[in-house]
Coordinates of N, CA and C in Angstrom, one line a residue:
Chain A
E241 N -14.7 119.6 12.7 CA -14.8 118.6 13.6 C -14.5 119.4 14.8
I242 N -14.8 118.7 16.1 CA -15.0 119.5 17.5 C -13.8 118.7 18.1
V243 N -13.1 119.5 18.3 CA -11.4 118.8 19.1 C -11.7 119.0 20.6
L244 N -11.6 118.0 21.2 CA -11.7 117.8 22.7 C -10.2 117.5 23.2
T245 N -9.8 118.6 24.0 CA -8.6 118.6 24.7 C -8.6 118.6 26.3
Q246 N -8.1 117.2 26.8 CA -7.8 117.1 28.2 C -6.7 117.3 28.8
S247 N -6.6 117.9 29.9 CA -5.7 118.1 30.8 C -5.9 117.7 32.1
P248 N -4.7 117.1 32.9 CA -3.6 116.6 32.2 C -3.8 115.6 31.3
D249 N -2.5 115.1 30.6 CA -2.5 113.9 30.2 C -2.0 112.7 31.1
F250 N -1.6 113.0 32.2 CA -0.8 111.8 32.9 C -1.1 112.6 34.5
Q251 N -1.4 111.8 35.1 CA -1.3 112.5 36.8 C -0.9 111.1 37.7
S252 N 0.1 111.4 38.4 CA 0.4 110.4 39.6 C -0.3 110.7 41.0
V253 N -1.4 110.3 41.6 CA -2.2 110.7 42.9 C -1.8 109.3 43.9
T254 N -2.3 110.0 45.0 CA -2.0 109.1 45.8 C -3.8 108.7 46.5
P255 N -4.0 107.8 46.9 CA -5.6 107.6 47.7 C -5.6 108.6 48.7
K256 N -7.2 108.8 48.3 CA -8.0 109.8 49.2 C -7.7 111.3 48.7
E257 N -6.8 111.5 47.6 CA -6.9 112.8 47.1 C -7.9 113.2 46.5
K258 N -8.0 114.4 46.1 CA -9.2 115.1 45.0 C -8.6 115.2 43.6
V259 N -9.1 114.3 42.7 CA -8.6 115.0 41.4 C -9.8 115.5 40.6
T260 N -9.0 116.5 39.9 CA -10.1 117.1 38.8 C -9.0 116.9 37.3
I261 N -9.9 116.5 36.6 CA -9.7 116.6 35.3 C -10.4 117.5 34.1
T262 N -9.8 118.1 33.4 CA -10.6 118.8 32.4 C -10.5 118.3 31.1
C263 N -11.4 118.9 30.3 CA -12.0 118.6 29.1 C -12.3 120.0 28.5
R264 N -11.7 120.2 27.4 CA -12.0 121.7 26.7 C -12.4 121.4 25.2
A265 N -13.4 122.0 24.7 CA -13.9 121.8 23.4 C -13.8 123.1 22.7
S266 N -13.3 122.8 21.4 CA -12.8 123.6 20.3 C -14.0 124.5 20.1
Q267 N -15.2 124.6 20.5 CA -16.4 125.0 20.1 C -17.7 124.4 20.8
S268 N -18.3 125.3 21.1 CA -19.5 125.0 22.0 C -20.4 123.8 21.8
I269 N -20.4 122.9 22.8 CA -21.3 121.7 22.8 C -22.5 121.5 23.8
G270 N -22.8 122.5 24.5 CA -23.9 122.6 25.2 C -23.3 121.6 26.6
S271 N -24.1 120.6 26.6 CA -24.1 119.6 27.9 C -23.8 118.4 27.0
S272 N -23.5 118.4 25.7 CA -23.4 116.9 25.1 C -21.9 116.3 25.3
L273 N -21.4 116.4 26.9 CA -20.0 115.8 27.0 C -20.4 114.7 28.0
H274 N -19.6 113.6 27.8 CA -19.8 112.4 28.6 C -18.3 111.9 28.7
W275 N -18.6 111.0 30.1 CA -17.1 110.9 30.6 C -17.1 109.3 30.7
Y276 N -15.9 108.9 30.3 CA -15.9 107.0 30.5 C -14.2 107.0 31.1
Q277 N -14.5 105.9 32.0 CA -13.1 105.2 32.7 C -12.8 103.9 31.9
Q278 N -11.8 103.8 31.5 CA -10.8 102.7 31.1 C -10.0 102.0 31.8
K279 N -10.1 100.9 32.3 CA -9.0 100.3 32.9 C -8.2 99.2 32.0
P280 N -7.0 98.7 32.3 CA -6.2 98.3 31.6 C -7.0 96.7 31.1
D281 N -7.0 96.7 30.0 CA -7.6 95.4 29.3 C -8.9 95.4 29.5
Q282 N -9.5 96.2 29.7 CA -11.0 96.3 29.9 C -11.7 97.3 28.8
S283 N -13.1 97.1 28.5 CA -13.8 98.2 27.7 C -14.1 99.5 28.5
P284 N -14.1 100.4 27.7 CA -14.7 101.9 28.6 C -15.9 101.4 29.3
K285 N -16.2 102.2 30.3 CA -17.1 102.3 31.1 C -17.8 103.7 31.1
L286 N -19.1 104.1 31.1 CA -19.5 105.1 31.2 C -19.8 105.8 32.7
L287 N -19.1 107.0 32.9 CA -19.1 107.3 34.4 C -20.3 108.5 34.6
I288 N -20.3 109.6 33.5 CA -21.1 110.8 33.7 C -21.5 111.0 32.4
K289 N -22.9 111.3 32.2 CA -23.3 111.7 31.1 C -24.1 112.9 30.9
Y290 N -24.1 113.8 29.8 CA -24.5 115.0 29.9 C -24.1 116.0 30.7
A291 N -22.7 115.8 30.8 CA -21.8 116.8 31.8 C -21.8 116.6 33.2
S292 N -22.8 116.5 33.9 CA -23.1 116.0 35.1 C -24.1 115.1 35.5
Q293 N -24.8 114.4 34.8 CA -25.8 113.3 35.2 C -24.9 112.1 35.7
S294 N -25.5 111.7 36.9 CA -24.6 110.4 37.4 C -25.3 109.3 36.6
I295 N -24.4 107.9 36.8 CA -24.8 107.0 36.5 C -25.4 106.0 37.1
S296 N -26.1 105.0 37.0 CA -26.6 104.0 38.2 C -25.3 103.3 38.4
G297 N -24.7 102.8 39.7 CA -23.9 101.7 39.7 C -22.4 102.7 39.8
V298 N -22.1 103.7 39.4 CA -20.8 104.2 39.5 C -20.8 105.2 40.9
P299 N -19.9 105.1 41.6 CA -19.6 105.4 42.8 C -19.8 107.0 42.8
S300 N -20.4 107.6 44.0 CA -20.7 108.8 44.1 C -19.5 110.3 44.0
R301 N -18.7 109.5 44.4 CA -17.1 110.3 44.6 C -16.8 110.8 43.1
F302 N -17.5 110.2 42.1 CA -16.9 110.5 40.7 C -18.6 111.6 40.3
S303 N -18.3 113.0 40.0 CA -18.8 114.0 39.4 C -18.5 114.8 38.4
G304 N -19.6 115.4 37.7 CA -19.1 116.3 36.4 C -20.1 117.4 36.6
S305 N -19.2 118.5 35.9 CA -19.6 119.8 35.7 C -19.2 120.3 34.5
G306 N -19.8 121.6 34.2 CA -19.6 122.4 33.0 C -20.6 122.2 32.1
S307 N -20.5 123.2 31.0 CA -21.1 123.7 29.7 C -20.5 124.5 28.9
G308 N -21.0 124.2 27.5 CA -20.3 125.4 26.4 C -19.2 124.6 26.1
T309 N -18.0 124.9 26.7 CA -16.7 124.5 25.8 C -15.7 124.0 27.2
D310 N -16.2 124.1 28.4 CA -15.0 123.8 29.5 C -15.9 122.9 30.7
F311 N -15.3 121.5 30.7 CA -15.9 120.8 31.5 C -14.8 119.9 32.5
T312 N -15.6 119.5 33.6 CA -14.6 119.0 34.4 C -15.1 117.6 35.0
L313 N -14.4 116.7 35.1 CA -14.6 115.3 36.0 C -13.8 115.5 37.1
T314 N -14.7 115.2 38.5 CA -14.0 115.3 39.8 C -14.3 113.8 40.3
I315 N -12.8 113.5 40.9 CA -13.2 112.4 41.9 C -12.6 112.9 43.3
N316 N -13.6 112.4 44.3 CA -13.4 113.0 45.3 C -13.0 111.6 46.1
S317 N -12.0 111.7 47.0 CA -11.4 110.7 47.8 C -11.1 109.7 47.0
L318 N -10.1 109.7 46.3 CA -9.6 108.8 45.1 C -9.3 107.4 45.9
E319 N -9.9 106.1 45.2 CA -9.5 105.1 45.9 C -8.5 104.5 45.1
A320 N -7.9 103.6 45.2 CA -6.8 102.7 44.4 C -7.5 102.0 43.1
E321 N -9.0 101.5 43.2 CA -9.2 100.9 42.2 C -9.5 102.1 41.0
D322 N -9.1 103.3 41.3 CA -9.7 104.4 40.2 C -8.5 104.8 39.3
G323 N -7.3 103.9 39.3 CA -6.2 103.9 38.5 C -6.9 103.5 37.4
A324 N -7.0 104.2 36.0 CA -7.5 104.2 35.0 C -7.1 105.2 34.0
T325 N -7.6 105.2 32.5 CA -7.2 106.1 31.8 C -8.9 106.7 31.7
Y326 N -9.2 108.1 31.5 CA -10.3 108.8 31.7 C -10.8 109.7 30.4
Y327 N -11.6 109.1 29.6 CA -11.8 110.0 28.3 C -13.1 110.7 28.6
C328 N -13.2 112.2 27.6 CA -14.4 112.7 27.6 C -14.9 112.6 26.2
H329 N -16.2 112.5 26.0 CA -16.5 112.5 24.3 C -17.7 113.5 24.1
Q330 N -17.8 114.0 23.2 CA -18.8 114.8 22.7 C -19.7 114.1 21.5
S331 N -21.3 114.3 21.8 CA -22.1 114.0 20.9 C -23.1 114.8 20.4
S332 N -22.4 116.5 20.2 CA -23.0 117.1 19.9 C -23.3 117.4 18.3
S333 N -22.2 117.1 17.9 CA -22.2 117.0 16.1 C -21.2 115.8 15.8
L334 N -21.5 115.6 14.5 CA -20.7 114.7 13.7 C -19.6 115.3 13.4
P335 N -18.4 114.5 12.9 CA -18.0 113.4 13.7 C -17.9 113.7 15.4
Q336 N -18.6 112.5 16.0 CA -18.4 112.6 17.4 C -17.0 112.4 17.6
T337 N -16.5 112.9 18.7 CA -14.7 112.7 19.0 C -14.6 112.5 20.6
F338 N -13.6 112.2 21.0 CA -13.2 111.8 22.5 C -11.9 112.4 22.3
G339 N -11.5 113.2 23.9 CA -10.4 113.6 24.0 C -9.6 112.5 23.9
Q340 N -8.2 113.0 24.3 CA -6.9 112.3 24.0 C -6.6 111.2 25.2
G341 N -7.2 111.5 26.4 CA -7.1 110.3 27.6 C -6.3 111.2 28.7
T342 N -6.7 111.0 29.8 CA -5.8 111.2 31.0 C -6.0 110.2 31.9
K343 N -4.5 109.8 32.0 CA -4.1 108.4 32.8 C -3.7 108.9 34.1
L344 N -4.4 108.0 34.9 CA -4.1 108.1 36.5 C -3.4 107.2 37.0
E345 N -2.3 107.6 37.6 CA -1.4 106.4 38.1 C -1.6 106.6 39.8
I346 N -2.1 105.5 40.2 CA -2.2 105.6 41.6 C -0.9 105.3 42.5
K347 N -0.3 106.1 43.3 CA 0.8 105.8 44.0 C 0.8 104.7 45.2
Chain B
E6 N -32.0 95.4 28.7 CA -30.9 96.2 28.6 C -30.1 95.2 27.5
V7 N -29.9 96.0 26.4 CA -28.9 95.5 25.5 C -27.6 95.1 26.0
Q8 N -26.9 94.0 25.6 CA -25.8 93.4 25.9 C -25.1 92.9 24.7
L9 N -23.7 93.6 24.3 CA -23.2 93.5 23.1 C -21.7 92.5 23.0
L10 N -21.9 91.2 22.3 CA -21.0 90.3 22.3 C -20.0 90.5 21.1
Q11 N -18.8 90.7 20.8 CA -18.1 90.7 19.6 C -17.3 89.7 19.0
S12 N -17.3 89.3 18.1 CA -16.3 88.1 17.7 C -15.1 88.5 18.3
G13 N -14.5 87.0 18.0 CA -13.1 86.8 18.5 C -12.0 87.4 17.9
A14 N -10.4 87.3 18.6 CA -9.7 87.8 18.0 C -9.1 87.4 16.6
E15 N -8.5 88.4 15.8 CA -7.9 88.1 14.2 C -6.3 88.2 14.5
V16 N -6.2 87.5 13.5 CA -4.6 87.7 12.8 C -4.8 87.7 11.7
K17 N -4.3 88.5 11.0 CA -4.6 88.8 9.2 C -3.3 89.2 8.6
K18 N -3.3 89.0 7.2 CA -2.2 89.2 6.6 C -2.5 90.4 5.7
P19 N -1.4 91.6 5.5 CA -2.1 92.6 4.5 C -2.4 92.3 3.5
G20 N -3.7 92.9 3.2 CA -4.1 92.4 1.9 C -5.6 91.7 2.0
E21 N -5.6 91.0 3.3 CA -6.9 90.2 3.3 C -7.8 90.9 3.8
S22 N -9.1 90.4 3.4 CA -10.3 91.0 4.1 C -10.9 90.3 5.4
L23 N -11.8 90.9 5.9 CA -12.3 90.7 7.1 C -13.8 91.3 7.7
K24 N -14.3 90.5 8.4 CA -15.7 91.2 8.5 C -16.0 90.7 10.2
M25 N -15.8 91.5 10.7 CA -15.8 91.7 12.4 C -17.4 91.9 12.7
S26 N -17.8 91.0 13.7 CA -19.1 91.2 14.3 C -19.5 91.7 15.8
C27 N -20.9 92.1 15.7 CA -21.0 92.6 17.0 C -22.5 92.3 17.2
K28 N -23.2 91.3 18.3 CA -24.3 90.7 18.8 C -25.2 91.1 19.5
G29 N -26.3 91.9 19.4 CA -26.7 92.2 20.1 C -28.0 91.5 21.1
S30 N -28.0 91.6 22.2 CA -29.0 90.7 23.0 C -30.3 91.8 23.5
G31 N -31.4 91.4 23.6 CA -32.3 92.2 24.2 C -33.3 92.7 23.2
D32 N -34.6 93.3 23.4 CA -35.4 93.8 22.2 C -35.1 94.9 21.7
N33 N -34.1 95.7 22.4 CA -33.9 97.1 21.9 C -33.1 97.4 20.9
F34 N -32.5 96.4 20.4 CA -31.2 96.4 19.9 C -31.3 97.3 18.5
A35 N -32.6 96.8 17.6 CA -32.8 97.7 16.5 C -33.3 99.4 16.7
R36 N -33.4 99.8 17.6 CA -34.0 101.0 18.1 C -33.0 101.8 18.8
K37 N -31.7 101.5 18.7 CA -30.5 102.2 19.5 C -29.6 102.4 18.6
W38 N -28.8 103.3 18.1 CA -27.6 103.4 17.0 C -26.6 102.3 17.9
I39 N -25.9 102.1 17.0 CA -24.5 101.3 17.5 C -23.4 102.0 16.7
G40 N -22.2 102.1 17.4 CA -21.0 102.8 16.9 C -20.2 101.8 17.0
W41 N -18.9 102.0 16.2 CA -17.7 101.3 16.1 C -16.5 102.2 16.5
V42 N -15.7 102.1 17.3 CA -14.9 102.6 18.1 C -13.5 101.9 17.9
R43 N -12.3 102.4 17.5 CA -11.0 101.6 17.4 C -10.1 102.7 18.2
Q44 N -9.4 101.6 19.0 CA -8.3 101.7 20.0 C -7.0 101.3 19.4
M45 N -6.1 102.0 19.0 CA -4.8 101.8 18.2 C -3.7 101.3 19.6
P46 N -2.7 100.6 19.5 CA -2.2 100.2 20.8 C -1.7 101.2 21.7
G47 N -2.0 101.5 22.8 CA -1.4 102.1 23.4 C -2.3 103.8 23.1
K48 N -3.0 103.8 22.4 CA -3.9 105.2 22.0 C -5.2 105.4 22.6
G49 N -5.5 106.3 22.2 CA -7.2 106.8 22.8 C -8.1 106.3 22.1
L50 N -9.3 106.7 21.9 CA -10.4 106.1 21.3 C -11.0 107.0 20.3
E51 N -11.5 106.4 18.9 CA -11.6 107.0 17.6 C -12.9 106.2 17.2
L52 N -14.1 107.4 17.2 CA -15.1 106.6 16.4 C -15.1 106.7 15.1
M53 N -15.2 105.5 14.5 CA -15.4 105.0 13.4 C -16.6 105.4 12.2
G54 N -17.4 105.0 12.7 CA -18.8 105.1 12.4 C -20.1 104.8 13.3
I55 N -21.2 104.9 12.9 CA -22.4 104.7 13.5 C -23.5 104.0 12.8
I56 N -24.5 103.3 13.1 CA -25.3 102.6 12.2 C -26.9 102.5 12.9
F57 N -27.7 102.8 12.2 CA -28.9 102.7 13.1 C -29.6 101.3 12.5
P58 N -29.7 100.3 13.4 CA -30.1 98.9 13.0 C -31.6 98.7 12.2
G59 N -32.5 99.8 12.9 CA -33.6 99.8 12.4 C -34.1 100.1 10.7
D60 N -32.9 100.9 10.2 CA -33.0 101.3 8.7 C -31.7 101.2 8.1
S61 N -30.8 100.9 9.0 CA -29.2 100.6 8.3 C -28.8 102.1 8.1
D62 N -29.1 103.1 8.7 CA -28.7 104.7 8.2 C -27.3 104.4 8.7
T63 N -26.2 105.0 7.9 CA -24.9 104.6 8.7 C -24.4 106.2 8.3
R64 N -23.4 106.5 9.1 CA -22.7 108.0 9.2 C -21.5 107.5 9.5
Y65 N -20.4 107.7 8.8 CA -18.9 107.5 8.8 C -18.0 108.7 9.5
S66 N -17.6 108.8 10.1 CA -16.3 109.8 10.7 C -15.5 109.8 9.3
P67 N -15.0 111.0 9.1 CA -14.3 111.2 7.8 C -12.9 110.4 7.6
S68 N -12.2 110.4 8.8 CA -11.0 109.3 8.5 C -11.0 108.0 8.2
F69 N -12.6 107.5 8.2 CA -12.5 105.9 8.2 C -13.7 105.5 6.8
K70 N -14.1 107.2 6.3 CA -14.8 106.6 5.0 C -14.0 106.4 4.0
G71 N -14.7 105.3 3.4 CA -13.7 104.2 2.3 C -13.1 103.5 2.9
Q72 N -12.8 103.6 4.0 CA -11.7 102.5 4.5 C -12.1 101.5 5.2
V73 N -13.5 101.4 5.8 CA -14.3 100.7 6.4 C -15.6 100.5 5.8
T74 N -16.7 99.4 5.7 CA -17.8 99.4 5.6 C -18.7 98.9 6.8
I75 N -19.5 99.7 7.4 CA -20.2 99.3 8.4 C -21.5 98.9 8.0
S76 N -22.1 97.8 8.8 CA -23.3 97.1 8.1 C -24.3 96.5 9.2
V77 N -25.0 95.9 8.8 CA -26.0 95.6 10.1 C -27.2 94.5 9.8
D78 N -27.3 93.4 10.2 CA -28.3 92.5 10.0 C -29.5 92.5 11.3
K79 N -30.3 93.2 10.8 CA -31.2 93.3 12.3 C -31.9 92.0 12.4
S80 N -32.2 91.3 11.7 CA -32.6 90.1 11.8 C -32.4 89.0 12.9
I81 N -30.9 89.3 12.9 CA -29.9 88.5 14.0 C -29.2 89.6 14.8
N82 N -29.8 90.7 15.0 CA -29.1 91.5 15.8 C -27.9 91.9 16.1
T83 N -27.2 91.9 14.8 CA -25.9 91.9 14.7 C -25.2 93.3 13.5
A84 N -24.6 93.8 14.3 CA -23.8 94.8 13.0 C -22.3 94.4 13.1
Y85 N -22.1 95.0 11.9 CA -20.5 94.3 11.4 C -19.7 95.7 11.0
V86 N -18.5 95.5 11.1 CA -17.1 96.2 10.4 C -16.5 95.5 9.6
Q87 N -16.4 95.7 8.4 CA -15.5 95.0 7.6 C -14.5 95.7 6.5
W88 N -13.5 95.2 6.4 CA -12.5 95.8 5.7 C -12.3 94.9 4.6
S89 N -11.8 95.5 3.0 CA -11.8 94.8 2.0 C -9.8 94.3 1.7
S90 N -9.3 95.2 2.3 CA -7.8 94.9 2.2 C -7.1 95.4 3.4
L91 N -6.8 94.5 4.3 CA -6.3 95.2 5.8 C -4.9 95.7 5.5
Q92 N -4.4 96.9 6.5 CA -3.1 97.3 6.3 C -2.6 96.7 7.9
A93 N -1.3 97.0 8.0 CA -0.6 96.8 9.3 C -1.3 98.0 10.5
S94 N -1.5 99.1 9.7 CA -2.3 100.0 10.5 C -3.1 99.9 10.8
D95 N -4.4 99.1 10.6 CA -5.4 98.4 11.1 C -5.4 97.8 12.6
T96 N -4.1 97.5 12.8 CA -3.9 96.7 14.0 C -4.4 97.4 15.2
A97 N -5.2 96.9 16.1 CA -6.0 97.9 17.1 C -7.0 96.8 17.6
I98 N -7.6 97.7 18.7 CA -9.0 96.8 19.2 C -10.0 97.5 18.8
Y99 N -11.0 96.8 18.3 CA -12.2 97.6 17.9 C -13.2 97.2 18.9
Y100 N -13.8 98.1 19.3 CA -15.0 97.9 20.1 C -16.4 98.7 19.2
C101 N -17.5 97.9 19.5 CA -18.9 98.2 19.3 C -19.4 98.9 20.6
A102 N -20.2 99.9 20.6 CA -20.9 100.1 21.5 C -22.4 100.8 21.0
S103 N -23.0 100.7 22.1 CA -24.7 101.2 22.0 C -24.9 102.2 22.6
Y104 N -25.5 103.5 22.2 CA -26.1 104.9 22.8 C -27.1 104.6 23.7
S105 N -27.2 105.2 24.7 CA -28.5 104.9 25.6 C -29.6 105.3 25.4
S106 N -30.0 106.3 24.4 CA -31.2 106.7 23.9 C -31.6 106.3 22.3
G107 N -32.5 106.4 21.7 CA -32.8 106.1 20.5 C -32.0 107.1 19.3
N108 N -31.3 108.2 19.8 CA -30.8 109.0 19.2 C -29.5 108.9 19.0
Y109 N -28.2 109.2 18.5 CA -27.1 109.2 18.6 C -26.7 110.8 18.7
W110 N -27.3 111.7 18.7 CA -26.8 113.0 19.0 C -27.4 113.4 20.5
D111 N -26.6 114.1 21.1 CA -26.8 114.4 22.7 C -26.9 113.2 23.9
T112 N -26.1 112.5 23.1 CA -26.3 110.8 24.3 C -24.9 109.9 24.1
A113 N -24.9 109.4 25.1 CA -23.8 108.6 25.6 C -23.7 107.2 24.9
F114 N -22.7 106.7 25.1 CA -22.4 105.0 24.8 C -22.6 104.6 26.2
D115 N -23.8 103.7 26.6 CA -23.6 103.3 27.8 C -23.5 101.7 27.8
I116 N -23.5 101.0 26.8 CA -23.0 99.4 26.8 C -22.0 99.5 25.7
W117 N -21.1 98.9 26.2 CA -19.7 98.4 25.1 C -19.6 96.9 25.1
G118 N -19.0 96.5 23.7 CA -18.7 95.2 23.7 C -17.3 94.9 24.4
Q119 N -17.1 93.6 24.5 CA -15.9 93.4 25.3 C -14.6 93.8 24.3
G120 N -14.7 93.8 23.0 CA -13.7 94.3 22.3 C -13.0 93.6 21.3
T121 N -12.7 93.5 20.4 CA -12.1 92.7 19.3 C -10.7 92.9 19.2
M122 N -9.3 92.3 19.1 CA -8.4 92.5 18.9 C -7.8 92.0 17.4
L123 N -7.4 93.1 16.7 CA -7.0 93.0 15.3 C -5.6 93.0 15.1
I124 N -4.7 92.0 14.8 CA -3.7 92.2 14.4 C -3.2 91.8 13.0
V125 N -2.6 92.5 12.3 CA -2.6 92.7 10.8 C -0.9 92.5 10.6
S126 N -0.5 91.5 10.3 CA 1.1 91.3 10.4 C 1.4 90.4 9.1
S127 N 2.5 90.7 8.6 CA 2.7 89.5 7.7 C 3.6 88.4 8.1

């Protein structure tokens, strides 16, 4: 089973900051890495697919990069509405797995 | 575009059985794999298993194999997850989600149901 480890687990940030969340895979997964945002009491929402492909309707301040084992989600100029938990997900091999999540608190 | 509508919240007693549903709308339901995802209270996301509505091909994540049964009735665009004997540890929110392409590999979940809360308590 491929283990995805996100860092940090928690971050308290102020609006307009640039935020970087990393996701490290226990073995190479190519670009089969996707990012989701989950706000309290809501379903997860797809933000980025295939490591760096943008999703229609998702603000352009969200971007992704990486391949192999190391991946990054970047939020440029954070907004108050970005307070949420962010998860990475690998679909390279079964069982597909998620990272443990990174909770962003907006100060 | 597929939309997924899940059945309502459930409160059950240990030992009881349950079949939870996820109904898809749109013409592509049978052509896209569906996954079931568990989220225990205050915890992260875990993929339980996936099913292809077109032919009921099912794959379980190891932690859930033998614990739940995933099925589908493509005639009514509905996927299911069922338990034969619930335990308190099954208390969680359960999501169904659809992959963005016809595969389950190298693809993301782009459509999510609203989630179903299950509470198992004596």
